[in-house]
CSV table of C-alpha atoms in Angstrom, one decimal:
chain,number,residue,atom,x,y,z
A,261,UNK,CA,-5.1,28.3,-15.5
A,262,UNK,CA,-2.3,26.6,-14.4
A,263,UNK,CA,-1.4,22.9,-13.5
A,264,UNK,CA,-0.7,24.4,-9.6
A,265,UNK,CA,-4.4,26.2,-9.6
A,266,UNK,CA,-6.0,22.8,-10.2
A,267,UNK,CA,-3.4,20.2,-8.1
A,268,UNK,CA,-2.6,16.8,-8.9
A,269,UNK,CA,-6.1,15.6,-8.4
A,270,UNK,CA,-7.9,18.3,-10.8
A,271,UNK,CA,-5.1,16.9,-13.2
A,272,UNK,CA,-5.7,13.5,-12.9
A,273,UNK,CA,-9.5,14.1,-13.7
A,274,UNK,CA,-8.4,15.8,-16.5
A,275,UNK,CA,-6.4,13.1,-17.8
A,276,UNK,CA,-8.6,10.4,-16.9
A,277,UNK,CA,-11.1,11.9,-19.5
A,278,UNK,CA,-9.0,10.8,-22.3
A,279,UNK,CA,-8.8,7.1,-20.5
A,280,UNK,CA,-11.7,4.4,-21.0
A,281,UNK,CA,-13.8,4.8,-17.5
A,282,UNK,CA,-13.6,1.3,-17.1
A,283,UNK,CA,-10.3,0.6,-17.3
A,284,UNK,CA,-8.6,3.9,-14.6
A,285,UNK,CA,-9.6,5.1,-11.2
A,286,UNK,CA,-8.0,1.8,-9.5
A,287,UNK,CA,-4.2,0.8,-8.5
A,288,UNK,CA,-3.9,-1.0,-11.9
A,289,UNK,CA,-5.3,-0.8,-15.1
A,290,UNK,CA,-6.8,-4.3,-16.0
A,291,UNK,CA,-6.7,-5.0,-19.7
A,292,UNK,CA,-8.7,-8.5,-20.2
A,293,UNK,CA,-7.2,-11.0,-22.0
A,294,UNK,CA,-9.2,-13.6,-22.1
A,295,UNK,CA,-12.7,-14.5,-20.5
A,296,UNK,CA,-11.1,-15.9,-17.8
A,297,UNK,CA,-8.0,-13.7,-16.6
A,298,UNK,CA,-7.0,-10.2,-16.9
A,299,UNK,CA,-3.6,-8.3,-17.4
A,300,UNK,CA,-3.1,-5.9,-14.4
A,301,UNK,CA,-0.5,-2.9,-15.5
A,302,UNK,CA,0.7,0.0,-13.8
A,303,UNK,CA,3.1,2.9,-13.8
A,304,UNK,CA,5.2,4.7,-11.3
A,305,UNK,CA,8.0,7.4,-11.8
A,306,UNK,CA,10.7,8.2,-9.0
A,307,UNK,CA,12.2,11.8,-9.9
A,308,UNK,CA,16.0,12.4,-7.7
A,309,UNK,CA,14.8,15.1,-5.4
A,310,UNK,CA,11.4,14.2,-4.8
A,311,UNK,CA,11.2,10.7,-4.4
A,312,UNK,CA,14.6,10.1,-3.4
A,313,UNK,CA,17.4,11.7,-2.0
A,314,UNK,CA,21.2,10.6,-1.6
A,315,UNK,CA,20.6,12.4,2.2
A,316,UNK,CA,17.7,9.6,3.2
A,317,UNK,CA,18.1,6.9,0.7
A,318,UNK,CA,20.9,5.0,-1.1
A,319,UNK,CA,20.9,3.8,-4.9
A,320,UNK,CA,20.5,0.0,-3.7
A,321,UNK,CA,17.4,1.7,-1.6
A,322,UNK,CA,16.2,3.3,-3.8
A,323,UNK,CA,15.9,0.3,-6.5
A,324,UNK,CA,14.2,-1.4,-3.3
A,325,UNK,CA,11.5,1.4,-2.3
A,326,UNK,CA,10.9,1.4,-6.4
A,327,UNK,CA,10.5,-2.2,-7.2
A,328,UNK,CA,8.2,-2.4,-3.8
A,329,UNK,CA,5.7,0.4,-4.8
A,330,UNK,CA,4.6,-1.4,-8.3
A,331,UNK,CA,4.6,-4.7,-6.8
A,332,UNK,CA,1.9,-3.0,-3.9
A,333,UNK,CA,-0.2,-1.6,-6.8
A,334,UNK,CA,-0.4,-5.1,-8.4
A,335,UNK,CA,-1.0,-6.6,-4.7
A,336,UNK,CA,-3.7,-4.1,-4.4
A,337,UNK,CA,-5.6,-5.5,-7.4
A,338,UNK,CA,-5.5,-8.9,-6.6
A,339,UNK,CA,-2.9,-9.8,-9.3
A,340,UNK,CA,0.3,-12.3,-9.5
A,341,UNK,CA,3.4,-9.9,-10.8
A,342,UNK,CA,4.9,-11.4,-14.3
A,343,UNK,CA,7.6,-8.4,-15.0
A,344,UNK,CA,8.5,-4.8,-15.1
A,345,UNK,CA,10.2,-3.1,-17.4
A,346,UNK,CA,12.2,-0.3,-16.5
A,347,UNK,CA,12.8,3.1,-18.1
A,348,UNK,CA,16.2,5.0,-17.2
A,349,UNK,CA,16.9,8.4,-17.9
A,350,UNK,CA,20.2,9.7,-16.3
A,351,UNK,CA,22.8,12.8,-16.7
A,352,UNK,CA,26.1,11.7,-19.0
A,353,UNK,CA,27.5,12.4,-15.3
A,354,UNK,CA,25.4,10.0,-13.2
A,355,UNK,CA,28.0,7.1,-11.6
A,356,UNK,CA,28.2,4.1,-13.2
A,357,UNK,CA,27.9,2.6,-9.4
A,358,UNK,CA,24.8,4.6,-8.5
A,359,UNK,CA,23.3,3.1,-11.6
A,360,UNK,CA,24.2,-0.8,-10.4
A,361,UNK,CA,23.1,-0.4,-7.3
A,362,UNK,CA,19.9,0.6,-8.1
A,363,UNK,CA,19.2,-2.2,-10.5
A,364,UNK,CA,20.8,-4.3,-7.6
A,365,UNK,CA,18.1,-3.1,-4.8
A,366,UNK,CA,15.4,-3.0,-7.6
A,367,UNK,CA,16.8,-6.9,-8.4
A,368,UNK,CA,16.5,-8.0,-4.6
A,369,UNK,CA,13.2,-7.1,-4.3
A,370,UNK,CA,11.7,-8.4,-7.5
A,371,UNK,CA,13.7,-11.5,-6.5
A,372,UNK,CA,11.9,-11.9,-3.3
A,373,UNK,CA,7.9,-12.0,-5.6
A,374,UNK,CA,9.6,-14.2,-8.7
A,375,UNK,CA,9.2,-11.0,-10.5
A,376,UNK,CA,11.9,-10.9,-13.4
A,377,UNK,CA,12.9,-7.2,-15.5
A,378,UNK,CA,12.2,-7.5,-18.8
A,379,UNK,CA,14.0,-5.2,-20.5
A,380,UNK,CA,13.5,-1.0,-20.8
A,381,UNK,CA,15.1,1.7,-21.9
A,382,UNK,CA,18.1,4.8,-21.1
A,383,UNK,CA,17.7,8.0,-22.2
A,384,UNK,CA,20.4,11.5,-21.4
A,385,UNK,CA,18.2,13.6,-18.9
A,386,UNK,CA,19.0,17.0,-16.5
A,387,UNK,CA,17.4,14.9,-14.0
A,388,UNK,CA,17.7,11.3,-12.8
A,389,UNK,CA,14.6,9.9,-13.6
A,390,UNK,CA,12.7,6.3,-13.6
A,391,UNK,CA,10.0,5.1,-14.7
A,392,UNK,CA,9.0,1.1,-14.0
A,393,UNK,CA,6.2,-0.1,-15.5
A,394,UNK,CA,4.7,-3.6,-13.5
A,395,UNK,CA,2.9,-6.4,-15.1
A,396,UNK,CA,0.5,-8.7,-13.7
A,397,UNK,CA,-2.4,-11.1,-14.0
A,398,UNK,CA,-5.2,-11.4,-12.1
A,399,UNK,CA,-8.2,-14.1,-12.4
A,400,UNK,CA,-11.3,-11.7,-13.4
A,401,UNK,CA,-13.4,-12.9,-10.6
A,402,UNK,CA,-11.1,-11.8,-8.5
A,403,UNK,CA,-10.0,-8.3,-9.2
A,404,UNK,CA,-9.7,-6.1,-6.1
A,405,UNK,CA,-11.5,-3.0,-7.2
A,406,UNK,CA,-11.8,0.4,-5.1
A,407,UNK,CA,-15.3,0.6,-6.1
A,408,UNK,CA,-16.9,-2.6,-4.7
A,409,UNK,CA,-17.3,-1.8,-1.1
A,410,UNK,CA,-20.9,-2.1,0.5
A,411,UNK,CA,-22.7,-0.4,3.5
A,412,UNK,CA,-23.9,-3.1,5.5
A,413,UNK,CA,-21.8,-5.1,7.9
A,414,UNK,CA,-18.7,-4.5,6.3
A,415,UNK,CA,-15.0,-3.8,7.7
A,416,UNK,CA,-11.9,-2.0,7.1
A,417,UNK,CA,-9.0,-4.2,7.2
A,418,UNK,CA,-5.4,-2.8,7.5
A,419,UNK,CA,-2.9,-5.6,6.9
A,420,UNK,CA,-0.3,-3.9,8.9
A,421,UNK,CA,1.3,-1.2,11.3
A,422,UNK,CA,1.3,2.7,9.8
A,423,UNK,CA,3.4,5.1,10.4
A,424,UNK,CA,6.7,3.8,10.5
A,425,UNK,CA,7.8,4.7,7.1
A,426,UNK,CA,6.9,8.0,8.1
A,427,UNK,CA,8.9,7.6,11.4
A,428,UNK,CA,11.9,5.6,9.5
A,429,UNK,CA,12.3,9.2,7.4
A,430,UNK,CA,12.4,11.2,10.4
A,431,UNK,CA,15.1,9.3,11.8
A,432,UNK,CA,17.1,9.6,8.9
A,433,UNK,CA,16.5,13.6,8.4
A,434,UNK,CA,17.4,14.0,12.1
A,435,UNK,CA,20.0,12.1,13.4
A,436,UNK,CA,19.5,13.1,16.6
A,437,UNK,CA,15.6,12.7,16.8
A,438,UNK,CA,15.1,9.3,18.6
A,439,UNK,CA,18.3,8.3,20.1
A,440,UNK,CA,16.5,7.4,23.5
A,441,UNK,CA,15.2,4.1,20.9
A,442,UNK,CA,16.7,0.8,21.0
A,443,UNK,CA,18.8,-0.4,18.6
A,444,UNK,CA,16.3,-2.8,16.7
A,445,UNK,CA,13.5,-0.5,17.2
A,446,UNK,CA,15.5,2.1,15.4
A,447,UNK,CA,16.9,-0.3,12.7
A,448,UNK,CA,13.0,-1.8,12.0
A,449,UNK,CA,11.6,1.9,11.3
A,450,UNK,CA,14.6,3.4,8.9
A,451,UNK,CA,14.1,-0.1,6.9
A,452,UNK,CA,10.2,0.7,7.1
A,453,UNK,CA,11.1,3.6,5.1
A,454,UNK,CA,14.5,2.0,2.8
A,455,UNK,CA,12.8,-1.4,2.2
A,456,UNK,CA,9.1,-1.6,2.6
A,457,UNK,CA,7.4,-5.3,1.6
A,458,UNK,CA,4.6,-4.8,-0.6
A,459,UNK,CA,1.5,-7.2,0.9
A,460,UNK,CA,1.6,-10.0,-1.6
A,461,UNK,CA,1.6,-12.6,0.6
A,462,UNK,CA,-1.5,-11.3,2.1
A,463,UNK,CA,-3.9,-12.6,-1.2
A,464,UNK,CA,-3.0,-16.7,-0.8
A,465,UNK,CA,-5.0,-15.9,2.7
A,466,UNK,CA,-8.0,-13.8,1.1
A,467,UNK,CA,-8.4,-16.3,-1.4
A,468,UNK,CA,-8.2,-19.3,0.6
A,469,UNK,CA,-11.1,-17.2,3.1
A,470,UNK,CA,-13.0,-16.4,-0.2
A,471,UNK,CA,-13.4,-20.2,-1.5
A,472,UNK,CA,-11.0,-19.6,-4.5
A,473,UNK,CA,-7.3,-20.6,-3.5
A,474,UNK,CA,-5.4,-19.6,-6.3
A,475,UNK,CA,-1.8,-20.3,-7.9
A,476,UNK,CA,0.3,-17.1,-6.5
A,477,UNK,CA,3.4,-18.2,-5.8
A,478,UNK,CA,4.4,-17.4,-2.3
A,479,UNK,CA,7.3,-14.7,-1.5
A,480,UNK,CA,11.1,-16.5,-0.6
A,481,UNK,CA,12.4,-15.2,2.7
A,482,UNK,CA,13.5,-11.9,2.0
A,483,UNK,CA,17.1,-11.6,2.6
A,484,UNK,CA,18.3,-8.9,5.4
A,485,UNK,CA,18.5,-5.6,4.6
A,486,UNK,CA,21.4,-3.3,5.6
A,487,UNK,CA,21.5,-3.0,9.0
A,488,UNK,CA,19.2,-5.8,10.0
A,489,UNK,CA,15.9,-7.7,9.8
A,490,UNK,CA,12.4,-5.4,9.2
A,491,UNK,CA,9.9,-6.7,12.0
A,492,UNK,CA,7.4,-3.9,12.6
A,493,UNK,CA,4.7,-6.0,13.7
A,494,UNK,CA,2.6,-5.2,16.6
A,495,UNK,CA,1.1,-7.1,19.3
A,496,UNK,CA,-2.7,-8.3,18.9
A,497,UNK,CA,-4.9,-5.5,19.8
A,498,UNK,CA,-7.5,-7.7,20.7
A,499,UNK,CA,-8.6,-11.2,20.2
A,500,UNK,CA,-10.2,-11.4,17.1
A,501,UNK,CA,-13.3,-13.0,17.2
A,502,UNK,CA,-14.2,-16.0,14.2
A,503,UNK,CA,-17.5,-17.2,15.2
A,504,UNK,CA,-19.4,-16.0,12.3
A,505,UNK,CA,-18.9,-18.4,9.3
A,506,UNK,CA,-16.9,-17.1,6.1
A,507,UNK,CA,-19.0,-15.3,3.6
A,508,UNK,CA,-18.4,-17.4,0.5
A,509,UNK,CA,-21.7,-17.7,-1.3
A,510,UNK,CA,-22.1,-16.6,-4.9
A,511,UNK,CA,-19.1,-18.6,-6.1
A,512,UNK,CA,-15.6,-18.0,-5.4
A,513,UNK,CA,-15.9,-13.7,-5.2
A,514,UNK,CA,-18.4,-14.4,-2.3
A,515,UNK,CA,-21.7,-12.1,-2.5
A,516,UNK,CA,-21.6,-9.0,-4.7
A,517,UNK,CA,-20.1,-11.4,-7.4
A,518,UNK,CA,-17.5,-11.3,-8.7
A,519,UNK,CA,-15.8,-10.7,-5.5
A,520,UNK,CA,-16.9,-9.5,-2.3
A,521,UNK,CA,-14.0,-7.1,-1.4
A,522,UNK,CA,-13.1,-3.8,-2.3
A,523,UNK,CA,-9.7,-2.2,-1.5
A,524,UNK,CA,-6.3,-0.1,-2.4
A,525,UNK,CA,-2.6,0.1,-0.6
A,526,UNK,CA,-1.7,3.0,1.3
A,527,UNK,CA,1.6,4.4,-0.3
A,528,UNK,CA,-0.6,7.7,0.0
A,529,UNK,CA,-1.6,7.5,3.3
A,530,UNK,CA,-3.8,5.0,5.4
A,531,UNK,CA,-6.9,7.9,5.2
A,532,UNK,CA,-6.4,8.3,1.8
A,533,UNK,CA,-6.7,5.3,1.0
A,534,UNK,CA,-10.0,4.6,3.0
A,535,UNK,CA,-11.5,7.8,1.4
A,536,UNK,CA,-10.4,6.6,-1.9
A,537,UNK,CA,-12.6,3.8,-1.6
A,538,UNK,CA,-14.9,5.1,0.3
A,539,UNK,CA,-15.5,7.5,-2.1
A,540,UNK,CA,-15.1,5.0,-5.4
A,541,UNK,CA,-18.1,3.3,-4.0
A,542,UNK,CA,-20.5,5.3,-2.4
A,543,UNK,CA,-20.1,4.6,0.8
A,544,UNK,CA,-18.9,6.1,4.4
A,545,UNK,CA,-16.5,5.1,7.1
A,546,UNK,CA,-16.0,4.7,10.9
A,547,UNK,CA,-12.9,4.6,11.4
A,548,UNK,CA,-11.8,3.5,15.5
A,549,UNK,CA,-8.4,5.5,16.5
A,550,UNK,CA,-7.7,3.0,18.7
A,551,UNK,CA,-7.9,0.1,16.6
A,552,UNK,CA,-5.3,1.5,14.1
A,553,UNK,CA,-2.3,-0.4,14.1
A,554,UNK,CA,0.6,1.8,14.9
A,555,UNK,CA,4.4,0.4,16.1
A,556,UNK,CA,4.3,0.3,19.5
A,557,UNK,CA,8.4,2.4,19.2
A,558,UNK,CA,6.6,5.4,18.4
A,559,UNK,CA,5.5,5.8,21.9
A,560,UNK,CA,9.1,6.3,23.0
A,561,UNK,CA,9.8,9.3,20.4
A,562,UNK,CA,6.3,11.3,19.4
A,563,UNK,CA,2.9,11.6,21.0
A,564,UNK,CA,-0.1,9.7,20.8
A,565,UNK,CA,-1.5,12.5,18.4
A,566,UNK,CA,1.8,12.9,16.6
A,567,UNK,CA,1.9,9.2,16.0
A,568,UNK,CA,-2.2,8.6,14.7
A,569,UNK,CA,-0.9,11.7,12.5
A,570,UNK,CA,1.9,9.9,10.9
A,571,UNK,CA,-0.2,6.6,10.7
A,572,UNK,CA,-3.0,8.5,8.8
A,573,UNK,CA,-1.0,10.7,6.6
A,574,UNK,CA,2.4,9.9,7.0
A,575,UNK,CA,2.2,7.3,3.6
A,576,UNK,CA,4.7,4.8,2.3
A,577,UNK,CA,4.1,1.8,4.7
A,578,UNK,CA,2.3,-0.2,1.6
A,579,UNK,CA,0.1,-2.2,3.1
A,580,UNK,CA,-3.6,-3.4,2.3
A,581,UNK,CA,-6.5,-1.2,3.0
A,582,UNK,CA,-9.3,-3.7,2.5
A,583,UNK,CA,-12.9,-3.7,2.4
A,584,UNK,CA,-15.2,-6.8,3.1
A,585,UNK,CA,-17.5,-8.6,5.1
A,586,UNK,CA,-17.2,-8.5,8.8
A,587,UNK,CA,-17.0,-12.3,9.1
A,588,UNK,CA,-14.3,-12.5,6.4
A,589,UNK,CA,-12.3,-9.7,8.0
A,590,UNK,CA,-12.3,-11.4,11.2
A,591,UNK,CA,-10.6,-14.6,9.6
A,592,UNK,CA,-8.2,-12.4,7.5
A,593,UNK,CA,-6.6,-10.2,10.5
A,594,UNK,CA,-6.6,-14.0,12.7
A,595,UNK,CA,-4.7,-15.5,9.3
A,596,UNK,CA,-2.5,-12.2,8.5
A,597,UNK,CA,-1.4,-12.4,12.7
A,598,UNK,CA,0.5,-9.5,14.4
A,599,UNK,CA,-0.2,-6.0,12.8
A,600,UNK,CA,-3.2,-6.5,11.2
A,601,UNK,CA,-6.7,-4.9,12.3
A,602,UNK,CA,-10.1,-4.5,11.8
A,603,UNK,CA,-10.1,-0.9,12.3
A,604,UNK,CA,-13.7,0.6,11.3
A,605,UNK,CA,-16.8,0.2,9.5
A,606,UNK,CA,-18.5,1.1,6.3
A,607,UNK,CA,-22.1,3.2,6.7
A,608,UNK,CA,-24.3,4.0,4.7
A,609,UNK,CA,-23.6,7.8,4.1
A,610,UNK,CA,-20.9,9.1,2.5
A,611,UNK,CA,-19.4,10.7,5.5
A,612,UNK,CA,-16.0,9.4,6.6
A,613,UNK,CA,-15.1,10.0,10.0
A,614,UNK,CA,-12.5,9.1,13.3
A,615,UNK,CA,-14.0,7.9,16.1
A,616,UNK,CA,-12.4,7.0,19.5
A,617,UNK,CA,-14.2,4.3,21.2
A,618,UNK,CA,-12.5,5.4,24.7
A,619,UNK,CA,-14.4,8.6,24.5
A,620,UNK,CA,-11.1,10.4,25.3
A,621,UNK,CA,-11.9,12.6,21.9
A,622,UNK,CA,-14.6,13.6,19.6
A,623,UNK,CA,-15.9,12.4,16.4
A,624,UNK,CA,-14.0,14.4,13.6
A,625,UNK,CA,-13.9,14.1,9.7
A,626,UNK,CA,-10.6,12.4,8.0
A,627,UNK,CA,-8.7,15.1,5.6
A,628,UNK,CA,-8.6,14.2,2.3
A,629,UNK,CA,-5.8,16.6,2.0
A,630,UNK,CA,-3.3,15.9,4.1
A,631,UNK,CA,-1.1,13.1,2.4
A,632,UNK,CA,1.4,14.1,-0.4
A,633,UNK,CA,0.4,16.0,-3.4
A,634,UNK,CA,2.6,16.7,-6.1
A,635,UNK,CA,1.2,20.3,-6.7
C-alpha cells in the first residue's frame, strides 16, 4: 500500500495514532501549562511548486501568505500568538534577495499581530522549503475546539467573504480572465490571494459577547500591500436581528462550559471546514447558499454556481468558521460588520447539507472531497 492509495486523510489517521488523542484533531495542539492557560502550537510547511510559485506569488508574498496561515490556526483556537520560529531549507543557488524578501513579507505580517520570529534554522535542500512553527497562548476556558458544537439552536458563523482567494489566483494565472473588472475590484481579489489577514481581531468581539473580555492585543493597521488596500467586504445581507439576549451562563465559556463555541478557519475550504466540525462533534449542518458571503466582483467574471463553487472549495480566504448559539451569533456577525454571516444551522443528524432558501435549487450534500488534497 502506498501513501497515494490511502490520501492525505488516511495518512493523517495514521499518524494521529502515534499522537495523544487529546492533544490533535484541532488547528493547534494545546499543551497546558498551567491550570489556568494553555500553550497553543502549530506547524505548517510551504514547499516551491506547490504552495508557491514565482508565476502567482512573489518572495515578499509568499513570507505574507506563510506568516498569515499560522497566525489563522492560532486565531482558530482562540489563542494570542507569542512567536514563530522558522525553518529554512534552500538550494546553495537560491538568491540571497528571494531569501530577504520572504523574511520581509513574513516580518510585515507578524508585525501587524505583535508576533516576533524567534529564531530557526537553514538547512542545503533540492527544493525550497519552510517550515514555521506558531506559538500561542490561550486561557483554557476559552479554547476554540472543533468538537464542541451542539444540535440545538445553534449557528454557523462565517466571519467573512469566500472565494476571493480563489478568484485573486485565477486572475493571476490568466491575465486575461477578468479584465471587464475595475481596477480596485481587481486589486482587492489578487491581494485576497498575496496577503490574506488571518481573523484575529475577530476574538476581542467573541470574548466581549461571551462575558470574558480578555487581554489580546488588537492588530495595528496593516500597512498597504503592493498594489493597494485589501477591502473584500460585502454589503449586509440582511439585518441581523439581536433581540435574543447573549448566552453567557455557566461562567465566562457560556453553557457547555468551558466555552460555548466550536469552530476552525477555512484555509481548506469554507465546506471543509463546516464538515470538519460537523463531523468532530457529532453533529449535522444546514447550510443556506444564499446566506454565504461571497464578493459581490465575482458577479462580473464567473456565474452564480461558479462563484458558490469557489466560496465552498476554492480555500485560502482564512476566515472563522464558527459554531455557537444563535443569540450569540447574531451579536457576533452585527459586531464583526460587513462580510460576516450567519449562514446555516446545526441538526441533530449527522448529515451536512446546502440548502437554498429561494427554492431556485434542491437540497444536496456538501463534498468532503472537493478542497485540496495533497495526494
Amino acid at each position: 500500500m502506498l501513501i497515494k492509495d490511502i490520501g492525505e486523510q488516511g495518512l493523517l489517521r495514521i499518524l494521529q495514532k502515534f499522537c495523544p488523542a487529546e492533544i490533535v484533531g484541532d488547528d493547534c495542539a494545546v499543551l497546558p501549562t498551567n491550570p489556568h492557560q494553555s500553550l497553543a502550537v502549530t506547524t505548517d510547511m510551504l514547499v516551491d511548486g506547490v504552495h508557491f510559485s514565482d508565476r502567482t506569488t512573489s518572495p515578499y508574498d509568499a513570507g505574507w501568505r506563510a506568516a498569515a496561515a499560522n497566525l489563522s490556526d492560532l486565531a482558530a483556537m482562540g489563542a494570542k500568538p507569542l512567536a514563530v520560529t522558522v525553518a529554512l531549507a534552500v538550494t546553495a543557488d537560491t538568491a540571497v534577495l528571494w531569501v530577504e524578501e520572504f523574511y520581509r513579507g513574513m516580518t510585515a505580517c507578524l508585525e501587524v499581530y505583535h508576533t516576533p520570529i524567534a529564531g530557526g534554522d537553514v538547512v542545503r535542500s533540492s527544493v525550497v522549503t519552510i517550515s514555521i512553527t506558531a506559538f500561542g497562548e490561550v486561557e483554557c476556558d476559552r479554547t476554540i475546539r472543533r468538537s464542541n458544537a451542539r444540535s440545538e439552536n445553534w449557528a454557523i458563523v462565517a466571519t467573512g467573504v469566500h472565494g476571493a482567494s480563489r478568484a485573486g489566483l485565477e486572475l493571476l494565472l490568466n491575465p486575461e480572465f477578468g479584465l471587464n473588472l475595475e481596477k480596485g475590484d481587481r486589486t482587492s481579489l489578487i491581494l485576497a490571494h498575496q496577503q490574506p489577514k488571518p481573523r484575529l481581531d475577530v476574538l476581542p468581539m467573541l470574548w466581549e459577547i461571551l462575558g470574558c473580555e480578555g487581554e489580546i492585543e488588537p492588530p495595528l493597521s496593516p500597512p498597504l500591500g503592493k498594489g493597494g488596500k485589501q477591502d473584500l467586504n460585502s454589503p449586509p445581507l440582511s439585518k441581523v436581528g439581536v433581540n435574543s439576549p447573549p448566552l453567557t451562563k455557566g461562567g465566562p465559556g457560556g453553557v457547555n462550559s468551558p466555552i460555548a463555541i466550536a469552530g476552525m478557519d477555512s484555509s481548506d475550504g469554507l465546506a471543509d471546514a463546516i464538515i470538519q466540525v460537523c463531523r468532530a462533534s457529532g453533529v449535522g449542518a444546514k447550510v443556506d447558499r444564499t446566506k454565504i458571503p461571497i464578493p459581490p466582483s465575482l458577479s462580473e467574471i464567473v456565474s452564480a454556481e461558479k462563484a458558490l463553487d469557489w466560496a465552498l472549495y476554492g480555500g485560502e480566504d482564512f476566515e472563522l468558521v464558527l459554531f455557537l448559539p444563535i443569540a450569540n451569533a447574531e451579536l457576533l456577525v452585527e459586531k464583526i460588520g460587513n462580510g460576516a454571516a450567519i449562514i446555516g444551522m446545526t441538526t441533530d443528524s449527522t448529515d451536512i447539507w446546502l440548502t437554498d432558501s429561494s427554492g431556485i435549487y434542491g437540497d444536496i450534500r456538501l463534498e468532503s472531497d472537493r478542497g485540496f488534497q495533497h495526494f
